[in-house]
Amino acid sequence: MNIDHLNEFIYLADSLSFRRTAEHFYVSRSVISRHLNALEKSLGAVLLERTAKGVQLTEAGKVFLQEAQTIVRDWNLARTRVQAVSGAANKLVRVGYLRNGARPFLARFVRSMAQHNPEVRLSLLCMGYHEARQAMEEGSIDVMLRINVDKALSRNYRSTFIYEDRFVAVCRCAHPLAQGSDAVMLDALRDQKCLVPDSYVAAGLAPIVNELVDEGALSESEGLYDDMDLLYLKIQTEECVAFVSSLNAAMFEGSLVILPIEGPDMSFTVSAYYHHGFAGTAFELCKAEFEECQRFLASSTPDIPRIDHAMR
């Protein structure tokens, strides 16, 4: 059994495309086919069927997909634990981050790690919410930087609180909402074109603002929250309102108008979560730097309401 072949099968089962799988692993399609044939031969079962409509998993393929994911996850965890004991893990830390949640402190963290802990190399991976969660479960990242929208994360992983923020409404300077007001009531947004993230991305925000838009408008704007630069470009060029982090919005102060939302609680927190096998010196150094980022942000953003968070 070859772990690389299992990874190829998992990707192929998800994409159902030999071309995309080959491109992802930088090999030819014939190599992917050869590895799949070797898997099928060793298992004594056909895993994928090629039909006129494309590629489909067989029933055996669906069962083996679950088993393959478990095997790869266990292998990654075993490798991480062995590296932690041997000291090899201290050389590289894989950090998965959400652009929207890590922007206020990521550059400071990277710069400080390079200055104070040059023996630790950082591999930075920008990910979506679901992708980052899966990467943690599979052990393909050591640290995950993200908004706390999933209670299971706090139960299942060690974490360090970094900062608290709040959602604010943002629009361009010429927008009617920006005229003569330093804040906005929720009711004032009902007649506006609102760009809204999905409920998983912003669990505390979505139930409130979803009432302001129809289902079509919601699905159209979800993707914009994966790229803050594209989101801000849309706000600057169109008569629309978005709901973003106040710390992210502050970076564009002067070109956009930031309007706190009066009434509902729009606060959220951002933390660093650590994979179970991430331990040793690298873990301690990263945790210390995240705590330093927390102290810096707490002192530099006094207008953000604070909650008493215990660091674990």
PDB file of N, CA, C and O in Angstrom, residues 251-281:
ATOM      1  N   MET A 251      -8.214  49.085   7.464  1.00  0.00           N
ATOM      2  CA  MET A 251      -7.113  49.196   6.512  1.00  0.00           C
ATOM      3  C   MET A 251      -7.503  50.035   5.294  1.00  0.00           C
ATOM      4  O   MET A 251      -6.653  50.524   4.567  1.00  0.00           O
ATOM      5  N   PHE A 252      -8.816  50.145   5.054  1.00  0.00           N
ATOM      6  CA  PHE A 252      -9.285  50.897   3.892  1.00  0.00           C
ATOM      7  C   PHE A 252      -9.939  52.211   4.307  1.00  0.00           C
ATOM      8  O   PHE A 252     -10.670  52.811   3.532  1.00  0.00           O
ATOM      9  N   GLU A 253      -9.681  52.622   5.549  1.00  0.00           N
ATOM     10  CA  GLU A 253     -10.289  53.855   6.047  1.00  0.00           C
ATOM     11  C   GLU A 253      -9.837  55.028   5.196  1.00  0.00           C
ATOM     12  O   GLU A 253      -8.667  55.181   4.874  1.00  0.00           O
ATOM     13  N   GLY A 254     -10.778  55.877   4.812  1.00  0.00           N
ATOM     14  CA  GLY A 254     -10.511  56.996   3.917  1.00  0.00           C
ATOM     15  C   GLY A 254     -11.099  56.746   2.552  1.00  0.00           C
ATOM     16  O   GLY A 254     -11.643  57.659   1.920  1.00  0.00           O
ATOM     17  N   SER A 255     -11.034  55.494   2.077  1.00  0.00           N
ATOM     18  CA  SER A 255     -11.637  55.164   0.787  1.00  0.00           C
ATOM     19  C   SER A 255     -13.012  54.522   0.956  1.00  0.00           C
ATOM     20  O   SER A 255     -13.776  54.445  -0.007  1.00  0.00           O
ATOM     21  N   LEU A 256     -13.312  54.069   2.186  1.00  0.00           N
ATOM     22  CA  LEU A 256     -14.615  53.490   2.485  1.00  0.00           C
ATOM     23  C   LEU A 256     -15.134  54.083   3.790  1.00  0.00           C
ATOM     24  O   LEU A 256     -14.370  54.621   4.585  1.00  0.00           O
ATOM     25  N   VAL A 257     -16.431  53.967   4.001  1.00  0.00           N
ATOM     26  CA  VAL A 257     -17.035  54.430   5.246  1.00  0.00           C
ATOM     27  C   VAL A 257     -17.388  53.217   6.097  1.00  0.00           C
ATOM     28  O   VAL A 257     -18.030  52.282   5.616  1.00  0.00           O
ATOM     29  N   ILE A 258     -16.939  53.240   7.346  1.00  0.00           N
ATOM     30  CA  ILE A 258     -17.182  52.150   8.282  1.00  0.00           C
ATOM     31  C   ILE A 258     -18.308  52.556   9.223  1.00  0.00           C
ATOM     32  O   ILE A 258     -18.210  53.564   9.921  1.00  0.00           O
ATOM     33  N   LEU A 259     -19.375  51.757   9.256  1.00  0.00           N
ATOM     34  CA  LEU A 259     -20.547  52.086  10.056  1.00  0.00           C
ATOM     35  C   LEU A 259     -20.827  50.970  11.065  1.00  0.00           C
ATOM     36  O   LEU A 259     -21.290  49.889  10.687  1.00  0.00           O
ATOM     37  N   PRO A 260     -20.546  51.191  12.354  1.00  0.00           N
ATOM     38  CA  PRO A 260     -20.947  50.206  13.366  1.00  0.00           C
ATOM     39  C   PRO A 260     -22.458  49.992  13.315  1.00  0.00           C
ATOM     40  O   PRO A 260     -23.224  50.914  13.050  1.00  0.00           O
ATOM     41  N   ILE A 261     -22.876  48.759  13.564  1.00  0.00           N
ATOM     42  CA  ILE A 261     -24.294  48.411  13.515  1.00  0.00           C
ATOM     43  C   ILE A 261     -24.861  48.463  14.927  1.00  0.00           C
ATOM     44  O   ILE A 261     -24.391  47.757  15.820  1.00  0.00           O
ATOM     45  N   GLU A 262     -25.858  49.302  15.137  1.00  0.00           N
ATOM     46  CA  GLU A 262     -26.432  49.482  16.456  1.00  0.00           C
ATOM     47  C   GLU A 262     -27.488  48.410  16.732  1.00  0.00           C
ATOM     48  O   GLU A 262     -28.247  48.041  15.847  1.00  0.00           O
ATOM     49  N   GLY A 263     -27.503  47.906  17.948  1.00  0.00           N
ATOM     50  CA  GLY A 263     -28.532  46.942  18.337  1.00  0.00           C
ATOM     51  C   GLY A 263     -27.969  45.562  18.617  1.00  0.00           C
ATOM     52  O   GLY A 263     -27.610  45.256  19.759  1.00  0.00           O
ATOM     53  N   PRO A 264     -27.843  44.705  17.615  1.00  0.00           N
ATOM     54  CA  PRO A 264     -27.423  43.310  17.851  1.00  0.00           C
ATOM     55  C   PRO A 264     -25.940  43.209  18.193  1.00  0.00           C
ATOM     56  O   PRO A 264     -25.150  44.088  17.868  1.00  0.00           O
ATOM     57  N   ASP A 265     -25.588  42.120  18.857  1.00  0.00           N
ATOM     58  CA  ASP A 265     -24.186  41.848  19.178  1.00  0.00           C
ATOM     59  C   ASP A 265     -23.483  41.335  17.933  1.00  0.00           C
ATOM     60  O   ASP A 265     -23.792  40.249  17.438  1.00  0.00           O
ATOM     61  N   MET A 266     -22.529  42.077  17.409  1.00  0.00           N
ATOM     62  CA  MET A 266     -21.849  41.728  16.168  1.00  0.00           C
ATOM     63  C   MET A 266     -20.406  41.272  16.425  1.00  0.00           C
ATOM     64  O   MET A 266     -19.585  41.253  15.517  1.00  0.00           O
ATOM     65  N   SER A 267     -20.071  40.910  17.657  1.00  0.00           N
ATOM     66  CA  SER A 267     -18.689  40.559  17.993  1.00  0.00           C
ATOM     67  C   SER A 267     -18.371  39.103  17.670  1.00  0.00           C
ATOM     68  O   SER A 267     -19.257  38.249  17.604  1.00  0.00           O
ATOM     69  N   PHE A 268     -17.091  38.830  17.452  1.00  0.00           N
ATOM     70  CA  PHE A 268     -16.597  37.472  17.249  1.00  0.00           C
ATOM     71  C   PHE A 268     -15.141  37.440  17.681  1.00  0.00           C
ATOM     72  O   PHE A 268     -14.529  38.486  17.927  1.00  0.00           O
ATOM     73  N   THR A 269     -14.566  36.259  17.784  1.00  0.00           N
ATOM     74  CA  THR A 269     -13.167  36.124  18.191  1.00  0.00           C
ATOM     75  C   THR A 269     -12.386  35.320  17.158  1.00  0.00           C
ATOM     76  O   THR A 269     -12.962  34.557  16.379  1.00  0.00           O
ATOM     77  N   VAL A 270     -11.080  35.485  17.176  1.00  0.00           N
ATOM     78  CA  VAL A 270     -10.162  34.754  16.295  1.00  0.00           C
ATOM     79  C   VAL A 270      -9.122  34.069  17.172  1.00  0.00           C
ATOM     80  O   VAL A 270      -8.585  34.681  18.101  1.00  0.00           O
ATOM     81  N   SER A 271      -8.844  32.802  16.893  1.00  0.00           N
ATOM     82  CA  SER A 271      -7.884  32.032  17.683  1.00  0.00           C
ATOM     83  C   SER A 271      -6.981  31.205  16.776  1.00  0.00           C
ATOM     84  O   SER A 271      -7.279  30.990  15.602  1.00  0.00           O
ATOM     85  N   ALA A 272      -5.879  30.751  17.348  1.00  0.00           N
ATOM     86  CA  ALA A 272      -5.008  29.763  16.708  1.00  0.00           C
ATOM     87  C   ALA A 272      -5.350  28.406  17.300  1.00  0.00           C
ATOM     88  O   ALA A 272      -5.383  28.245  18.521  1.00  0.00           O
ATOM     89  N   TYR A 273      -5.622  27.422  16.439  1.00  0.00           N
ATOM     90  CA  TYR A 273      -5.917  26.052  16.876  1.00  0.00           C
ATOM     91  C   TYR A 273      -4.746  25.158  16.491  1.00  0.00           C
ATOM     92  O   TYR A 273      -4.171  25.302  15.402  1.00  0.00           O
ATOM     93  N   TYR A 274      -4.390  24.210  17.370  1.00  0.00           N
ATOM     94  CA  TYR A 274      -3.217  23.377  17.168  1.00  0.00           C
ATOM     95  C   TYR A 274      -3.610  21.921  16.956  1.00  0.00           C
ATOM     96  O   TYR A 274      -4.432  21.374  17.696  1.00  0.00           O
ATOM     97  N   HIS A 275      -3.013  21.308  15.957  1.00  0.00           N
ATOM     98  CA  HIS A 275      -3.253  19.892  15.692  1.00  0.00           C
ATOM     99  C   HIS A 275      -2.775  19.057  16.880  1.00  0.00           C
ATOM    100  O   HIS A 275      -1.836  19.430  17.586  1.00  0.00           O
ATOM    101  N   HIS A 276      -3.418  17.909  17.091  1.00  0.00           N
ATOM    102  CA  HIS A 276      -3.105  17.063  18.243  1.00  0.00           C
ATOM    103  C   HIS A 276      -1.627  16.682  18.302  1.00  0.00           C
ATOM    104  O   HIS A 276      -1.040  16.614  19.385  1.00  0.00           O
ATOM    105  N   GLY A 277      -1.030  16.416  17.153  1.00  0.00           N
ATOM    106  CA  GLY A 277       0.353  15.960  17.137  1.00  0.00           C
ATOM    107  C   GLY A 277       1.379  17.070  17.138  1.00  0.00           C
ATOM    108  O   GLY A 277       2.586  16.796  17.159  1.00  0.00           O
ATOM    109  N   PHE A 278       0.932  18.325  17.105  1.00  0.00           N
ATOM    110  CA  PHE A 278       1.861  19.454  17.076  1.00  0.00           C
ATOM    111  C   PHE A 278       2.340  19.726  18.501  1.00  0.00           C
ATOM    112  O   PHE A 278       1.553  20.141  19.362  1.00  0.00           O
ATOM    113  N   ALA A 279       3.639  19.482  18.754  1.00  0.00           N
ATOM    114  CA  ALA A 279       4.155  19.598  20.115  1.00  0.00           C
ATOM    115  C   ALA A 279       5.622  19.998  20.062  1.00  0.00           C
ATOM    116  O   ALA A 279       6.167  20.265  18.995  1.00  0.00           O
ATOM    117  N   GLY A 280       6.227  20.070  21.217  1.00  0.00           N
ATOM    118  CA  GLY A 280       7.647  20.355  21.287  1.00  0.00           C
ATOM    119  C   GLY A 280       7.963  21.835  21.211  1.00  0.00           C
ATOM    120  O   GLY A 280       7.117  22.701  21.436  1.00  0.00           O
ATOM    121  N   THR A 281       9.209  22.127  20.872  1.00  0.00           N
ATOM    122  CA  THR A 281       9.695  23.501  20.867  1.00  0.00           C
ATOM    123  C   THR A 281       8.932  24.384  19.895  1.00  0.00           C
ATOM    124  O   THR A 281       8.595  25.532  20.208  1.00  0.00           O
TER     125      THR A 281
END
